[in-house]
C-alpha positions as semicolon CSV with decimal commas, in nm:
position;residue;x (nm);y (nm);z (nm)
1;M;5,950;-0,943;-2,386
2;N;6,053;-0,637;-2,195
3;T;5,863;-0,454;-1,923
4;K;5,739;-0,183;-2,161
5;N;5,584;-0,444;-2,392
6;I;5,418;-0,623;-2,100
7;L;5,272;-0,296;-1,967
8;A;5,154;-0,200;-2,315
9;S;4,983;-0,540;-2,356
10;V;4,811;-0,510;-2,016
11;A;4,697;-0,156;-2,100
12;A;4,560;-0,271;-2,438
13;I;4,368;-0,556;-2,277
14;G;4,229;-0,318;-2,013
15;L;4,128;-0,066;-2,280
16;S;3,954;-0,329;-2,491
17;L;3,767;-0,460;-2,185
18;S;3,650;-0,110;-2,095
19;V;3,531;-0,051;-2,453
20;V;3,331;-0,376;-2,442
21;A;3,188;-0,284;-2,103
22;C;3,085;0,061;-2,231
23;G;2,886;-0,099;-2,510
24;N;2,662;-0,282;-2,263
25;E;2,363;-0,122;-2,097
26;P;2,435;-0,036;-1,735
27;E;2,255;-0,258;-1,489
28;A;1,960;-0,092;-1,323
29;P;1,990;-0,074;-0,946
30;A;1,782;-0,331;-0,764
31;V;1,443;-0,195;-0,662
32;P;1,342;-0,306;-0,315
33;Q;1,031;-0,524;-0,327
34;E;0,749;-0,509;-0,077
35;P;0,741;-0,829;0,126
36;D;0,487;-1,080;-0,006
37;A;0,203;-1,221;0,196
38;P;0,317;-1,514;0,405
39;A;0,264;-1,851;0,236
40;G;-0,089;-1,974;0,299
41;I;-0,238;-1,639;0,405
42;A;-0,543;-1,516;0,211
43;V;-0,779;-1,230;0,293
44;S;-1,135;-1,197;0,158
45;D;-1,464;-1,010;0,200
46;G;-1,309;-0,681;0,318
47;W;-1,536;-0,387;0,402
48;M;-1,525;-0,070;0,609
49;A;-1,817;0,086;0,797
50;L;-1,781;0,464;0,806
51;P;-1,863;0,624;1,141
52;A;-2,213;0,757;1,212
53;V;-2,056;1,070;1,362
54;S;-1,790;1,255;1,161
55;G;-1,454;1,249;1,338
56;N;-1,515;0,910;1,500
57;P;-1,320;0,603;1,384
58;A;-1,436;0,365;1,112
59;A;-1,441;-0,012;1,160
60;V;-1,285;-0,256;0,912
61;Y;-1,394;-0,619;0,875
62;F;-1,264;-0,914;0,669
63;N;-1,182;-1,285;0,677
64;I;-0,822;-1,401;0,705
65;E;-0,742;-1,763;0,624
66;N;-0,422;-1,942;0,714
67;S;-0,393;-2,260;0,506
68;A;-0,026;-2,301;0,599
69;D;0,106;-2,556;0,847
70;R;0,236;-2,289;1,084
71;N;0,088;-2,004;1,286
72;Y;0,135;-1,640;1,187
73;M;0,113;-1,335;1,411
74;I;-0,034;-1,005;1,291
75;R;0,170;-0,721;1,438
76;S;-0,018;-0,418;1,300
77;A;-0,268;-0,283;1,050
78;S;-0,280;0,027;0,835
79;V;-0,567;0,171;0,631
80;L;-0,510;0,392;0,329
81;G;-0,690;0,719;0,400
82;S;-0,656;0,707;0,778
83;Q;-0,383;0,847;1,000
84;S;-0,369;0,536;1,218
85;A;-0,527;0,195;1,265
86;V;-0,548;-0,044;1,559
87;L;-0,650;-0,410;1,595
88;H;-0,942;-0,449;1,837
89;Q;-1,158;-0,719;1,989
90;M;-1,501;-0,685;2,148
91;S;-1,541;-0,888;2,466
92;E;-1,738;-0,895;2,790
93;W;-1,605;-0,817;3,134
94;N;-1,844;-0,860;3,428
95;L;-2,131;-0,881;3,180
96;Q;-2,032;-0,544;3,036
97;P;-1,919;-0,505;2,674
98;S;-1,558;-0,401;2,636
99;M;-1,345;-0,305;2,336
100;D;-0,984;-0,410;2,384
101;E;-0,681;-0,313;2,178
102;L;-0,478;-0,609;2,055
103;M;-0,102;-0,561;2,039
104;Q;-0,067;-0,874;1,822
105;M;-0,307;-1,133;1,690
106;D;-0,242;-1,500;1,628
107;V;-0,368;-1,655;1,304
108;P;-0,342;-2,029;1,378
109;A;-0,246;-2,281;1,110
110;G;-0,545;-2,424;0,927
111;E;-0,791;-2,166;1,062
112;T;-0,992;-1,870;0,934
113;I;-1,036;-1,570;1,162
114;V;-1,349;-1,365;1,093
115;F;-1,333;-0,993;1,163
116;E;-1,700;-0,895;1,208
117;P;-1,919;-0,658;1,410
118;G;-1,917;-0,753;1,778
119;S;-1,587;-0,940;1,748
120;Y;-1,249;-0,869;1,590
121;H;-1,210;-0,550;1,384
122;V;-0,961;-0,282;1,282
123;M;-1,034;0,072;1,401
124;A;-0,928;0,336;1,145
125;M;-0,880;0,680;1,301
126;N;-0,868;1,033;1,158
127;L;-1,016;0,952;0,819
128;D;-0,954;1,152;0,501
129;D;-1,256;1,324;0,347
130;T;-1,182;1,126;0,030
131;L;-1,320;0,805;0,185
132;E;-1,681;0,792;0,067
133;V;-1,963;0,539;0,070
134;G;-1,945;0,321;-0,242
135;G;-1,570;0,374;-0,278
136;E;-1,282;0,147;-0,195
137;T;-0,962;0,171;0,006
138;E;-0,675;-0,062;0,095
139;V;-0,579;-0,231;0,421
140;T;-0,232;-0,367;0,491
141;L;-0,162;-0,618;0,766
142;T;0,198;-0,650;0,882
143;F;0,309;-0,978;1,037
144;V;0,583;-1,044;1,289
145;G;0,894;-1,085;1,073
146;G;0,792;-0,812;0,825
147;D;0,571;-0,998;0,576
148;K;0,267;-0,797;0,465
149;V;-0,059;-0,859;0,290
150;S;-0,266;-0,579;0,134
151;F;-0,626;-0,611;0,023
152;P;-0,914;-0,391;-0,092
153;V;-1,212;-0,303;0,128
154;Q;-1,546;-0,164;0,013
155;I;-1,656;0,151;0,195
156;R;-2,007;0,128;0,338
157;A;-2,242;0,360;0,524
158;P;-2,276;0,324;0,902
159;G;-2,490;0,019;0,982
160;D;-2,476;-0,109;0,621
161;A;-2,321;-0,452;0,674
162;P;-2,289;-0,703;0,390
163;G;-2,601;-0,916;0,371
164;S;-2,814;-0,646;0,535
165;A;-3,168;-0,579;0,412
166;E;-3,049;-0,265;0,231
167;E;-2,852;-0,469;-0,026
Protein backbone atom coordinates (compact mmCIF):
# COMPACT_ATOMS: atom_id res chain seq x y z
CA MET A 1 0.00 0.00 0.00
CA ASN A 2 1.41 3.35 -0.93
CA THR A 3 1.26 6.60 1.02
CA LYS A 4 -1.62 7.97 -1.06
CA ASN A 5 -3.76 4.91 -0.29
CA ILE A 6 -2.96 5.13 3.43
CA LEU A 7 -3.86 8.84 3.54
CA ALA A 8 -7.06 8.17 1.59
CA SER A 9 -8.03 5.39 4.04
CA VAL A 10 -7.35 7.64 7.06
CA ALA A 11 -9.37 10.45 5.48
CA ALA A 12 -12.28 8.08 4.75
CA ILE A 13 -12.29 6.80 8.32
CA GLY A 14 -12.18 10.38 9.64
CA LEU A 15 -15.04 11.41 7.34
CA SER A 16 -17.20 8.47 8.36
CA LEU A 17 -16.56 9.19 12.05
CA SER A 18 -17.54 12.84 11.59
CA VAL A 19 -20.74 11.82 9.78
CA VAL A 20 -21.64 9.47 12.66
CA ALA A 21 -20.86 12.19 15.19
CA CYS A 22 -23.05 14.69 13.31
CA GLY A 23 -26.00 12.34 13.56
CA ASN A 24 -25.91 12.41 17.36
CA GLU A 25 -27.51 15.14 19.41
CA PRO A 26 -24.90 17.51 20.82
CA GLU A 27 -24.42 17.16 24.55
CA ALA A 28 -25.98 19.94 26.54
CA PRO A 29 -23.50 21.89 28.64
CA ALA A 30 -23.55 20.97 32.30
CA VAL A 31 -25.80 23.27 34.32
CA PRO A 32 -24.28 24.21 37.65
CA GLN A 33 -26.38 22.88 40.52
CA GLU A 34 -27.08 24.76 43.72
CA PRO A 35 -25.34 23.04 46.62
CA ASP A 36 -27.66 20.74 48.56
CA ALA A 37 -28.38 21.06 52.24
CA PRO A 38 -25.72 19.37 54.31
CA ALA A 39 -26.55 15.78 55.23
CA GLY A 40 -28.69 15.69 58.36
CA ILE A 41 -29.79 19.35 58.26
CA ALA A 42 -33.55 20.02 58.28
CA VAL A 43 -35.40 23.30 58.81
CA SER A 44 -39.03 23.59 59.95
CA ASP A 45 -41.65 26.01 61.28
CA GLY A 46 -40.33 29.10 59.46
CA TRP A 47 -42.10 32.43 59.91
CA MET A 48 -41.32 36.13 59.58
CA ALA A 49 -42.72 38.92 61.74
CA LEU A 50 -43.06 42.12 59.72
CA PRO A 51 -41.94 45.28 61.53
CA ALA A 52 -44.47 47.41 63.43
CA VAL A 53 -42.89 50.52 61.87
CA SER A 54 -42.38 50.61 58.10
CA GLY A 55 -38.69 50.80 57.21
CA ASN A 56 -37.57 48.82 60.26
CA PRO A 57 -36.22 45.27 59.88
CA ALA A 58 -38.35 42.13 60.04
CA ALA A 59 -37.43 39.16 62.24
CA VAL A 60 -37.29 35.57 60.94
CA TYR A 61 -37.71 32.51 63.15
CA PHE A 62 -37.43 28.74 62.54
CA ASN A 63 -36.09 25.47 63.93
CA ILE A 64 -32.92 23.94 62.49
CA GLU A 65 -32.16 20.31 63.29
CA ASN A 66 -28.80 18.63 62.81
CA SER A 67 -29.28 14.85 62.90
CA ALA A 68 -25.80 14.27 61.46
CA ASP A 69 -22.82 13.06 63.48
CA ARG A 70 -20.85 16.25 62.86
CA ASN A 71 -21.28 19.94 63.62
CA TYR A 72 -22.16 22.46 60.93
CA MET A 73 -21.51 26.20 60.96
CA ILE A 74 -23.97 28.70 59.46
CA ARG A 75 -22.00 31.46 57.75
CA SER A 76 -24.83 33.71 56.53
CA ALA A 77 -28.53 34.11 55.81
CA SER A 78 -30.47 35.72 53.00
CA VAL A 79 -34.19 36.49 52.75
CA LEU A 80 -35.97 36.78 49.41
CA GLY A 81 -37.51 40.26 49.33
CA SER A 82 -34.94 41.94 51.56
CA GLN A 83 -31.72 43.70 50.62
CA SER A 84 -29.75 42.09 53.43
CA ALA A 85 -30.08 39.72 56.36
CA VAL A 86 -28.03 39.16 59.51
CA LEU A 87 -27.95 36.41 62.15
CA HIS A 88 -28.68 37.81 65.63
CA GLN A 89 -28.95 36.66 69.22
CA MET A 90 -30.71 38.37 72.11
CA SER A 91 -28.73 38.27 75.34
CA GLU A 92 -28.28 40.17 78.60
CA TRP A 93 -25.30 42.26 79.57
CA ASN A 94 -25.28 43.79 83.06
CA LEU A 95 -28.98 42.93 83.35
CA GLN A 96 -29.68 44.91 80.18
CA PRO A 97 -31.07 43.26 77.04
CA SER A 98 -28.69 43.28 74.11
CA MET A 99 -29.03 42.24 70.48
CA ASP A 100 -25.76 40.90 69.11
CA GLU A 101 -24.82 40.15 65.52
CA LEU A 102 -23.47 36.64 64.98
CA MET A 103 -20.74 36.27 62.37
CA GLN A 104 -21.24 32.47 62.34
CA MET A 105 -23.44 30.08 64.23
CA ASP A 106 -22.65 26.52 65.27
CA VAL A 107 -25.32 23.86 64.76
CA PRO A 108 -24.01 20.99 66.92
CA ALA A 109 -24.45 17.35 65.90
CA GLY A 110 -27.62 15.80 67.26
CA GLU A 111 -29.16 19.11 68.32
CA THR A 112 -32.02 21.38 67.27
CA ILE A 113 -31.51 25.14 67.49
CA VAL A 114 -34.71 27.14 67.93
CA PHE A 115 -34.83 30.62 66.44
CA GLU A 116 -37.58 32.35 68.45
CA PRO A 117 -38.47 35.78 69.87
CA GLY A 118 -36.06 36.77 72.63
CA SER A 119 -33.35 34.41 71.38
CA TYR A 120 -31.81 33.60 67.99
CA HIS A 121 -33.32 35.24 64.90
CA VAL A 122 -32.48 36.56 61.44
CA MET A 123 -32.96 40.29 60.87
CA ALA A 124 -34.16 41.09 57.33
CA MET A 125 -33.45 44.69 56.32
CA ASN A 126 -34.85 46.98 53.61
CA LEU A 127 -37.92 44.90 52.78
CA ASP A 128 -39.72 44.94 49.43
CA ASP A 129 -43.29 46.22 49.43
CA THR A 130 -44.30 42.84 47.98
CA LEU A 131 -43.85 41.11 51.36
CA GLU A 132 -47.34 41.10 52.87
CA VAL A 133 -49.07 39.50 55.84
CA GLY A 134 -50.43 36.08 54.85
CA GLY A 135 -47.83 35.65 52.10
CA GLU A 136 -44.69 33.58 52.00
CA THR A 137 -41.04 34.17 51.21
CA GLU A 138 -37.86 32.09 51.19
CA VAL A 139 -34.84 32.07 53.49
CA THR A 140 -31.48 30.60 52.50
CA LEU A 141 -28.83 29.67 55.04
CA THR A 142 -25.28 29.28 53.75
CA PHE A 143 -22.90 27.05 55.67
CA VAL A 144 -19.12 27.21 55.92
CA GLY A 145 -17.96 25.21 52.89
CA GLY A 146 -20.73 26.52 50.61
CA ASP A 147 -23.63 24.13 51.30
CA LYS A 148 -27.01 25.86 51.44
CA VAL A 149 -30.49 25.09 52.63
CA SER A 150 -33.54 27.10 51.50
CA PHE A 151 -36.95 26.96 53.15
CA PRO A 152 -40.26 28.82 53.08
CA VAL A 153 -41.40 31.20 55.82
CA GLN A 154 -44.93 32.45 56.43
CA ILE A 155 -45.23 36.23 56.68
CA ARG A 156 -47.05 37.39 59.81
CA ALA A 157 -48.15 40.72 61.25
CA PRO A 158 -46.05 42.33 64.00
CA GLY A 159 -46.69 40.52 67.30
CA ASP A 160 -48.54 37.64 65.59
CA ALA A 161 -46.41 34.69 66.67
CA PRO A 162 -47.45 31.10 65.93
CA GLY A 163 -49.60 29.78 68.75
CA SER A 164 -50.74 33.28 69.73
CA ALA A 165 -54.34 33.91 70.76
CA GLU A 166 -55.07 35.48 67.37
CA GLU A 167 -54.75 32.12 65.57
